[in-house]
Amino acid sequence: MAKINQNFLNLQGSYLFSEIAKRRTKFIQDNPNAQIISLGIGDVTRALPEAVTKAMHAAVDELATVSAFRGYGPEQGYDFLVNAIIEHDYKARGIELASNEVFVSDGSKCDVGNIQEIFSQDAVIAVQDPVYPVYVDTNVMAGRSGAFSKETNRYENIVYLPCNAENNFKPSLPDRKVDLIYLCYPNNPTGMTLTKDELKVWVDYAKANDAIILFDSAYEAYIQEEDVPRSIYEIEGAKDVAIEFRSLSKTAGFTGVRCAYTIVPRGVKAKDENGNEVTVADLWNRRHTTKFNGVSYVTQRGAEAIYSAEGKAQIATLVDYYMSNAAIIRDGLKSLSLTVYGGVNAPYIWLQTPNGLDSWAFFDKLLSEANIVGTPGVGFGQSGQGYFRLTAFGSRENTEKAVERITKLSL
Ligand code: PLP
């Protein structure tokens, strides 16, 4: 019999969203007439921008002709998209990037999950707690995590950086040497952000400690405030120590269409076992071209269209729609004297559960008494215990209805 990768057995329990689905299904079985509203999983609900669908239709028509047909494309992305990304997302903000520093992919989940593969087995990783679960689980699969402790709800070799009300959800620097630091801003799940000065502390730390920052910026499009950096490369020196991940999923409704990109500046270096310097972008390129065959032409034409004047305006409308939902949820919960975070530069609202309820107890209360599905904070890590995440990605009607129902609860 073939042997399995034993690390997979070190993964904990069912994935957060399967447990939510299980409880939701059971509730519906017991209460078939309940009108459930989901503000749980972070998936978008609005249609694709028209500029995107128009471009995709045109691309399909091209492929229908022999003269314009395209088969395999460059694994790193077509020049038209790579150049648009550089021009609009970076150059417009004073950041210079070369085309061999941009890697188009079919999603940030894959990229943030796969990036660990090019680093050594004994690399020490640091994650924010609470955290997007993919960073931790992919390192568990790779055998980097050490054993899981049921008492602490943590892996022994992972360095956790607690984010809680005491530190305003801004983690302190690690208290031991780490090699890779996953930072996610605007943050999922807390919806909080760092200012430029606060992010600079991390860049300086990475420089001083030969660490690399893996900066997940999937929610960049939702930033509203001036002092919040849209890219880590707005911070001086970051091009030597940071890899940035961006996704069109939440920016332009691409959760089902799939398109994202990762920036690996050539200045980011790591060392081999003999201490020789290696350019990380070369390894990522090697990995990407070996294991990935590019995003479809049709999708990339759709992605390119978000940078047209029409596309930009339509995306702004999408973001406004979701951020207005966020404001409705935030204001509604605040009017009940609940303690609420996020929802200002991100489509997530992070609330402190009332009356000291634990996260799952609040989940059950909200489901049974208001028929609303949210996400228990503890599912994102031990520091999320006592918190709860609601998303602004629902329809306006459902968002308003949900807030109205919560208002009627005895909390
Ligand atoms: N990173 C974070 C923090 C996310 O919340 C998500 C999706 O929810 C992703 C990455 C994955 O995005 P994509 O749809 O591009 O795979």
Short mmCIF file of C-alpha atoms and ligand atoms in Angstrom, two decimals:
data_model
loop_
_atom_site.label_atom_id
_atom_site.label_comp_id
_atom_site.label_asym_id
_atom_site.label_seq_id
_atom_site.Cartn_x
_atom_site.Cartn_y
_atom_site.Cartn_z
CA MET A 1 0.00 0.00 0.00
CA ALA A 2 1.26 3.49 -0.78
CA LYS A 3 2.04 5.64 2.22
CA ILE A 4 0.27 8.94 2.68
CA ASN A 5 1.77 12.28 3.55
CA GLN A 6 1.38 11.93 7.31
CA ASN A 7 1.21 15.71 7.72
CA PHE A 8 -2.31 15.69 6.33
CA LEU A 9 -3.43 13.81 9.44
CA ASN A 10 -2.12 16.69 11.50
CA LEU A 11 -4.77 19.03 10.03
CA GLN A 12 -7.43 19.90 12.55
CA GLY A 13 -11.06 18.88 12.30
CA SER A 14 -13.33 19.90 9.53
CA TYR A 15 -12.73 23.15 7.75
CA LEU A 16 -14.57 26.00 9.45
CA PHE A 17 -17.10 26.46 6.68
CA SER A 18 -18.06 22.77 6.60
CA GLU A 19 -18.98 22.94 10.29
CA ILE A 20 -21.06 26.04 9.58
CA ALA A 21 -22.77 24.28 6.66
CA LYS A 22 -23.45 21.24 8.88
CA ARG A 23 -25.17 23.33 11.56
CA ARG A 24 -27.09 25.31 8.97
CA THR A 25 -28.34 22.15 7.23
CA LYS A 26 -29.44 20.64 10.53
CA PHE A 27 -31.30 23.84 11.43
CA ILE A 28 -33.09 23.90 8.06
CA GLN A 29 -34.06 20.25 8.46
CA ASP A 30 -35.58 21.04 11.85
CA ASN A 31 -37.09 24.37 10.67
CA PRO A 32 -38.01 24.00 7.01
CA ASN A 33 -39.86 27.31 6.84
CA ALA A 34 -37.05 29.45 8.22
CA GLN A 35 -35.84 32.20 5.84
CA ILE A 36 -32.11 31.99 6.38
CA ILE A 37 -29.90 34.97 5.55
CA SER A 38 -26.23 34.21 5.09
CA LEU A 39 -23.68 36.82 6.06
CA GLY A 40 -21.13 34.09 6.65
CA ILE A 41 -18.86 32.94 3.85
CA GLY A 42 -17.02 35.75 2.08
CA ASP A 43 -18.48 35.30 -1.38
CA VAL A 44 -19.78 38.15 -3.50
CA THR A 45 -23.36 38.36 -4.78
CA ARG A 46 -23.39 41.15 -7.41
CA ALA A 47 -23.01 40.40 -11.13
CA LEU A 48 -19.73 40.90 -13.00
CA PRO A 49 -19.14 44.47 -14.21
CA GLU A 50 -20.42 45.00 -17.75
CA ALA A 51 -16.99 46.08 -19.01
CA VAL A 52 -15.68 42.67 -17.93
CA THR A 53 -18.42 40.60 -19.57
CA LYS A 54 -18.18 42.65 -22.76
CA ALA A 55 -14.44 41.98 -22.96
CA MET A 56 -14.95 38.30 -22.22
CA HIS A 57 -17.59 37.98 -24.95
CA ALA A 58 -15.25 39.62 -27.43
CA ALA A 59 -12.45 37.27 -26.38
CA VAL A 60 -14.68 34.24 -26.90
CA ASP A 61 -15.47 35.48 -30.40
CA GLU A 62 -11.76 35.84 -31.13
CA LEU A 63 -11.13 32.28 -30.08
CA ALA A 64 -13.86 31.16 -32.47
CA THR A 65 -11.68 32.19 -35.43
CA VAL A 66 -8.61 30.32 -36.60
CA SER A 67 -6.64 33.53 -37.10
CA ALA A 68 -7.13 34.80 -33.55
CA PHE A 69 -7.29 31.44 -31.78
CA ARG A 70 -4.93 30.99 -28.83
CA GLY A 71 -3.93 27.82 -27.06
CA TYR A 72 -1.55 27.75 -24.12
CA GLY A 73 -0.56 31.24 -23.09
CA PRO A 74 2.40 32.42 -21.02
CA GLU A 75 2.11 30.86 -17.55
CA GLN A 76 2.87 34.23 -15.94
CA GLY A 77 0.05 35.99 -17.77
CA TYR A 78 -0.35 37.79 -21.10
CA ASP A 79 1.60 41.01 -21.52
CA PHE A 80 -1.59 43.02 -21.97
CA LEU A 81 -2.73 42.12 -18.45
CA VAL A 82 0.69 42.23 -16.79
CA ASN A 83 1.28 45.70 -18.25
CA ALA A 84 -2.16 46.92 -17.17
CA ILE A 85 -1.49 45.71 -13.62
CA ILE A 86 1.88 47.46 -13.50
CA GLU A 87 0.50 50.66 -15.00
CA HIS A 88 -2.73 51.04 -13.02
CA ASP A 89 -2.15 49.27 -9.71
CA TYR A 90 1.48 50.28 -9.17
CA LYS A 91 2.92 52.97 -11.46
CA ALA A 92 -0.09 55.17 -10.75
CA ARG A 93 1.00 55.06 -7.08
CA GLY A 94 4.64 55.74 -7.79
CA ILE A 95 5.74 52.09 -7.62
CA GLU A 96 7.95 50.76 -10.42
CA LEU A 97 7.73 47.06 -11.23
CA ALA A 98 9.17 45.01 -14.07
CA SER A 99 7.03 42.53 -15.97
CA ASN A 100 9.05 39.57 -14.67
CA GLU A 101 7.95 40.50 -11.14
CA VAL A 102 4.24 39.93 -11.87
CA PHE A 103 2.66 36.46 -11.87
CA VAL A 104 -0.97 36.17 -12.94
CA SER A 105 -2.80 33.19 -11.44
CA ASP A 106 -6.20 31.66 -10.93
CA GLY A 107 -6.59 32.88 -7.37
CA SER A 108 -4.87 34.20 -4.29
CA LYS A 109 -5.93 31.14 -2.31
CA CYS A 110 -3.62 29.04 -4.49
CA ASP A 111 -0.83 31.59 -4.36
CA VAL A 112 -0.85 32.20 -0.60
CA GLY A 113 -1.17 28.44 -0.16
CA ASN A 114 1.61 27.50 -2.59
CA ILE A 115 4.21 30.14 -1.77
CA GLN A 116 5.48 28.24 1.28
CA GLU A 117 6.62 25.45 -1.02
CA ILE A 118 9.69 27.34 -2.19
CA PHE A 119 10.99 27.85 1.35
CA SER A 120 12.88 25.40 3.51
CA GLN A 121 11.22 22.74 5.58
CA ASP A 122 12.51 24.31 8.78
CA ALA A 123 11.42 27.87 7.96
CA VAL A 124 9.67 29.38 10.97
CA ILE A 125 6.39 31.02 10.06
CA ALA A 126 4.44 33.69 11.91
CA VAL A 127 0.72 34.27 11.42
CA GLN A 128 -1.76 36.73 12.79
CA ASP A 129 -4.31 35.19 15.12
CA PRO A 130 -7.20 35.20 14.11
CA VAL A 131 -6.10 34.32 10.59
CA TYR A 132 -7.29 33.25 7.13
CA PRO A 133 -6.94 29.47 7.64
CA VAL A 134 -5.11 28.73 4.37
CA TYR A 135 -1.76 30.06 5.63
CA VAL A 136 -1.71 27.70 8.59
CA ASP A 137 -3.15 24.62 6.89
CA THR A 138 -0.76 24.69 3.95
CA ASN A 139 2.18 24.85 6.35
CA VAL A 140 0.70 21.93 8.29
CA MET A 141 0.50 19.94 5.05
CA ALA A 142 4.13 20.79 4.38
CA GLY A 143 5.18 19.50 7.80
CA ARG A 144 6.27 22.84 9.25
CA SER A 145 3.74 23.23 12.03
CA GLY A 146 4.75 20.70 14.68
CA ALA A 147 2.09 19.04 16.82
CA PHE A 148 -1.30 20.56 17.51
CA SER A 149 -2.26 21.21 21.13
CA LYS A 150 -5.92 20.87 21.98
CA GLU A 151 -5.36 22.93 25.12
CA THR A 152 -3.99 25.97 23.34
CA ASN A 153 -5.76 25.33 20.02
CA ARG A 154 -2.41 26.01 18.35
CA TYR A 155 0.50 24.29 16.59
CA GLU A 156 3.73 24.18 18.55
CA ASN A 157 6.11 25.42 15.82
CA ILE A 158 3.96 28.22 14.43
CA VAL A 159 4.47 31.68 15.89
CA TYR A 160 1.07 33.24 16.52
CA LEU A 161 0.68 37.01 16.65
CA PRO A 162 -2.49 37.70 18.64
CA CYS A 163 -4.74 40.47 17.34
CA ASN A 164 -7.32 41.52 19.88
CA ALA A 165 -9.14 44.50 21.31
CA GLU A 166 -6.18 45.26 23.64
CA ASN A 167 -3.84 45.88 20.71
CA ASN A 168 -6.60 47.22 18.44
CA PHE A 169 -6.08 44.15 16.25
CA LYS A 170 -2.55 45.26 15.37
CA PRO A 171 -0.07 42.50 16.22
CA SER A 172 3.18 43.01 18.09
CA LEU A 173 6.43 41.97 16.46
CA PRO A 174 7.36 38.30 17.01
CA ASP A 175 9.29 37.58 20.20
CA ARG A 176 11.52 35.01 18.46
CA LYS A 177 13.28 34.81 15.11
CA VAL A 178 10.90 34.01 12.28
CA ASP A 179 11.56 33.57 8.56
CA LEU A 180 8.17 34.13 6.94
CA ILE A 181 5.48 36.50 8.19
CA TYR A 182 1.98 36.32 6.77
CA LEU A 183 0.26 39.70 7.04
CA CYS A 184 -3.22 40.30 5.67
CA TYR A 185 -4.45 43.88 5.22
CA PRO A 186 -7.23 44.91 4.99
CA ASN A 187 -7.66 41.98 7.29
CA ASN A 188 -9.85 38.98 6.93
CA PRO A 189 -11.48 38.30 9.37
CA THR A 190 -11.21 41.45 11.53
CA GLY A 191 -11.67 44.03 8.78
CA MET A 192 -8.91 46.14 10.35
CA THR A 193 -6.00 47.90 8.63
CA LEU A 194 -2.53 49.30 9.39
CA THR A 195 -1.39 52.83 8.65
CA LYS A 196 1.73 53.42 6.58
CA ASP A 197 3.78 54.04 9.73
CA GLU A 198 2.50 50.84 11.31
CA LEU A 199 3.28 48.78 8.22
CA LYS A 200 6.74 50.34 8.06
CA VAL A 201 7.52 48.78 11.44
CA TRP A 202 7.02 45.34 9.83
CA VAL A 203 9.10 46.15 6.78
CA ASP A 204 11.91 47.42 9.01
CA TYR A 205 11.63 44.31 11.15
CA ALA A 206 11.83 42.02 8.10
CA LYS A 207 14.91 43.89 6.86
CA ALA A 208 16.65 43.72 10.21
CA ASN A 209 15.83 40.03 10.72
CA ASP A 210 16.23 38.62 7.20
CA ALA A 211 12.57 37.70 7.15
CA ILE A 212 10.14 37.81 4.23
CA ILE A 213 6.66 39.29 4.51
CA LEU A 214 3.88 37.53 2.63
CA PHE A 215 1.42 40.38 2.26
CA ASP A 216 -2.11 39.29 1.38
CA SER A 217 -3.96 42.25 -0.03
CA ALA A 218 -7.07 40.52 -1.39
CA TYR A 219 -9.28 43.34 -0.05
CA GLU A 220 -7.20 46.30 -1.23
CA ALA A 221 -10.07 47.64 -3.34
CA TYR A 222 -12.10 48.31 -0.19
CA ILE A 223 -9.67 50.78 1.36
CA GLN A 224 -11.37 54.14 1.87
CA GLU A 225 -9.00 56.04 4.15
CA GLU A 226 -6.02 58.02 2.87
CA ASP A 227 -3.36 56.87 5.31
CA VAL A 228 -3.97 53.17 4.68
CA PRO A 229 -1.39 51.78 2.23
CA ARG A 230 -2.88 50.07 -0.82
CA SER A 231 0.32 48.21 -1.51
CA ILE A 232 3.12 47.22 0.83
CA TYR A 233 5.50 48.66 -1.79
CA GLU A 234 4.37 52.13 -0.76
CA ILE A 235 6.66 51.49 2.20
CA GLU A 236 10.30 52.21 1.55
CA GLY A 237 12.42 49.08 1.36
CA ALA A 238 9.48 46.69 0.97
CA LYS A 239 10.60 45.61 -2.49
CA ASP A 240 13.53 43.83 -0.79
CA VAL A 241 11.47 41.92 1.75
CA ALA A 242 7.84 41.53 0.68
CA ILE A 243 5.76 39.43 -1.68
CA GLU A 244 2.29 40.85 -2.37
CA PHE A 245 -0.85 38.92 -3.28
CA ARG A 246 -3.83 40.55 -4.96
CA SER A 247 -7.05 39.07 -6.22
CA LEU A 248 -9.84 40.16 -8.54
CA SER A 249 -12.27 38.01 -6.56
CA LYS A 250 -13.54 40.70 -4.24
CA THR A 251 -12.36 43.62 -6.36
CA ALA A 252 -14.40 42.75 -9.43
CA GLY A 253 -16.65 39.79 -8.60
CA PHE A 254 -14.20 37.15 -9.89
CA THR A 255 -14.75 34.57 -7.12
CA GLY A 256 -16.16 32.18 -9.72
CA VAL A 257 -14.29 33.45 -12.78
CA ARG A 258 -10.88 33.19 -11.03
CA CYS A 259 -8.04 35.64 -11.55
CA ALA A 260 -5.42 37.01 -9.21
CA TYR A 261 -1.78 38.00 -9.27
CA THR A 262 1.29 37.86 -7.11
CA ILE A 263 4.17 40.34 -7.09
CA VAL A 264 7.57 38.89 -6.34
CA PRO A 265 10.11 41.73 -6.64
CA ARG A 266 13.55 40.68 -7.80
CA GLY A 267 15.02 42.33 -4.73
CA VAL A 268 13.51 39.67 -2.46
CA LYS A 269 16.28 37.18 -1.66
CA ALA A 270 16.60 34.04 0.43
CA LYS A 271 19.54 31.70 0.93
CA ASP A 272 20.29 28.11 -0.04
CA GLU A 273 21.74 25.53 2.34
CA ASN A 274 25.27 26.78 1.61
CA GLY A 275 24.34 30.32 2.48
CA ASN A 276 24.29 31.50 -1.15
CA GLU A 277 21.76 34.16 -2.04
CA VAL A 278 18.86 33.10 -4.28
CA THR A 279 16.40 35.40 -6.04
CA VAL A 280 12.99 34.28 -4.80
CA ALA A 281 11.25 35.41 -8.02
CA ASP A 282 13.33 32.85 -9.99
CA LEU A 283 12.10 30.01 -7.80
CA TRP A 284 8.50 31.20 -7.91
CA ASN A 285 8.76 31.46 -11.68
CA ARG A 286 10.11 27.91 -11.83
CA ARG A 287 7.34 26.63 -9.63
CA HIS A 288 4.64 28.55 -11.47
CA THR A 289 5.75 27.39 -14.93
CA THR A 290 6.10 23.79 -13.77
CA LYS A 291 2.79 23.45 -11.97
CA PHE A 292 0.51 25.99 -13.59
CA ASN A 293 -0.55 26.53 -17.19
CA GLY A 294 -1.90 30.05 -17.10
CA VAL A 295 -5.25 31.73 -16.65
CA SER A 296 -7.56 31.44 -19.66
CA TYR A 297 -7.30 34.10 -22.36
CA VAL A 298 -10.98 34.96 -21.94
CA THR A 299 -10.54 35.53 -18.20
CA GLN A 300 -7.44 37.66 -18.69
CA ARG A 301 -9.25 39.86 -21.22
CA GLY A 302 -12.03 40.26 -18.65
CA ALA A 303 -9.44 41.13 -16.00
CA GLU A 304 -7.79 43.69 -18.28
CA ALA A 305 -11.17 45.41 -18.69
CA ILE A 306 -11.27 46.40 -15.00
CA TYR A 307 -8.57 48.94 -15.83
CA SER A 308 -10.56 50.70 -18.55
CA ALA A 309 -12.35 53.94 -17.60
CA GLU A 310 -15.66 52.13 -17.81
CA GLY A 311 -14.36 49.18 -15.79
CA LYS A 312 -12.92 51.42 -13.07
CA ALA A 313 -16.24 53.22 -12.67
CA GLN A 314 -18.18 49.95 -12.48
CA ILE A 315 -15.81 48.52 -9.90
CA ALA A 316 -16.13 51.65 -7.82
CA THR A 317 -19.90 51.16 -7.90
CA LEU A 318 -19.52 47.53 -6.76
CA VAL A 319 -17.24 48.46 -3.91
CA ASP A 320 -19.60 51.29 -2.88
CA TYR A 321 -22.49 48.86 -2.82
CA TYR A 322 -20.75 46.45 -0.47
CA MET A 323 -19.29 49.22 1.67
CA SER A 324 -22.76 50.72 2.11
CA ASN A 325 -23.84 47.29 3.36
CA ALA A 326 -20.89 47.36 5.74
CA ALA A 327 -22.02 50.74 7.07
CA ILE A 328 -25.58 49.44 7.55
CA ILE A 329 -24.30 46.49 9.58
CA ARG A 330 -21.81 48.57 11.56
CA ASP A 331 -24.29 51.31 12.41
CA GLY A 332 -27.04 48.81 13.21
CA LEU A 333 -24.87 46.85 15.62
CA LYS A 334 -23.43 49.98 17.20
CA SER A 335 -26.93 51.28 17.88
CA LEU A 336 -27.40 48.15 20.01
CA SER A 337 -24.27 49.13 21.97
CA LEU A 338 -22.36 46.18 20.59
CA THR A 339 -18.60 46.58 20.21
CA VAL A 340 -17.83 46.53 16.53
CA TYR A 341 -14.61 46.62 14.52
CA GLY A 342 -13.81 46.69 10.80
CA GLY A 343 -16.25 47.60 8.06
CA VAL A 344 -14.52 50.93 7.32
CA ASN A 345 -11.77 49.83 4.92
CA ALA A 346 -12.95 46.26 4.48
CA PRO A 347 -16.14 44.33 3.76
CA TYR A 348 -15.94 42.48 7.09
CA ILE A 349 -17.48 43.45 10.40
CA TRP A 350 -15.93 41.90 13.48
CA LEU A 351 -18.03 42.12 16.60
CA GLN A 352 -17.47 41.22 20.17
CA THR A 353 -20.09 38.66 21.14
CA PRO A 354 -22.46 40.08 23.77
CA ASN A 355 -22.70 38.84 27.35
CA GLY A 356 -19.48 36.87 27.14
CA LEU A 357 -20.99 34.24 24.84
CA ASP A 358 -18.39 32.15 23.10
CA SER A 359 -18.23 32.40 19.31
CA TRP A 360 -20.12 29.17 18.55
CA ALA A 361 -22.80 29.88 21.19
CA PHE A 362 -23.42 33.23 19.48
CA PHE A 363 -23.49 31.48 16.09
CA ASP A 364 -26.23 29.13 17.39
CA LYS A 365 -28.17 32.02 18.95
CA LEU A 366 -28.07 34.07 15.76
CA LEU A 367 -29.07 31.07 13.66
CA SER A 368 -31.91 29.88 15.88
CA GLU A 369 -33.33 33.26 16.94
CA ALA A 370 -32.69 35.46 13.88
CA ASN A 371 -32.09 32.81 11.19
CA ILE A 372 -28.81 34.49 10.28
CA VAL A 373 -25.63 32.63 9.44
CA GLY A 374 -22.35 34.35 10.34
CA THR A 375 -18.86 33.08 11.08
CA PRO A 376 -17.62 32.29 14.60
CA GLY A 377 -14.40 34.17 15.28
CA VAL A 378 -12.77 31.23 17.03
CA GLY A 379 -12.84 29.37 13.70
CA PHE A 380 -10.04 31.73 12.60
CA GLY A 381 -7.87 31.02 15.64
CA GLN A 382 -7.86 31.06 19.41
CA SER A 383 -7.66 34.85 19.61
CA GLY A 384 -10.95 35.00 17.71
CA GLN A 385 -12.80 33.42 20.61
CA GLY A 386 -15.57 35.71 21.78
CA TYR A 387 -15.78 37.41 18.39
CA PHE A 388 -17.97 36.96 15.33
CA ARG A 389 -17.61 37.93 11.66
CA LEU A 390 -20.38 39.26 9.44
CA THR A 391 -19.78 40.04 5.78
CA ALA A 392 -21.03 42.94 3.70
CA PHE A 393 -21.25 40.79 0.56
CA GLY A 394 -24.97 40.07 0.79
CA SER A 395 -27.70 41.85 -1.14
CA ARG A 396 -28.90 45.21 0.22
CA GLU A 397 -32.28 43.75 0.98
CA ASN A 398 -30.87 40.83 2.98
CA THR A 399 -28.39 43.04 4.78
CA GLU A 400 -31.14 45.40 5.91
CA LYS A 401 -33.38 42.51 6.87
CA ALA A 402 -30.59 40.86 8.85
CA VAL A 403 -29.84 44.02 10.81
CA GLU A 404 -33.53 44.48 11.54
CA ARG A 405 -33.73 40.92 12.87
CA ILE A 406 -30.66 41.39 15.05
CA THR A 407 -32.18 44.59 16.44
CA LYS A 408 -35.15 42.58 17.69
CA LEU A 409 -33.01 40.04 19.56
CA SER A 410 -32.56 40.25 23.28
CA LEU A 411 -28.80 40.59 23.53
N1 PLP B 1 -6.85 35.86 0.91
C1 PLP B 1 -7.82 36.18 1.76
C2 PLP B 1 -7.48 36.92 2.99
C3 PLP B 1 -9.15 35.85 1.48
O1 PLP B 1 -10.10 36.17 2.36
C4 PLP B 1 -9.44 35.13 0.32
C5 PLP B 1 -10.80 34.72 -0.03
O2 PLP B 1 -11.74 34.75 0.71
C6 PLP B 1 -8.40 34.81 -0.53
C7 PLP B 1 -7.11 35.18 -0.21
C8 PLP B 1 -8.64 33.98 -1.76
O3 PLP B 1 -9.00 34.69 -2.83
P1 PLP B 1 -9.16 34.04 -4.26
O4 PLP B 1 -10.63 33.99 -4.55
O5 PLP B 1 -8.38 34.93 -5.17
O6 PLP B 1 -8.58 32.65 -4.25
#
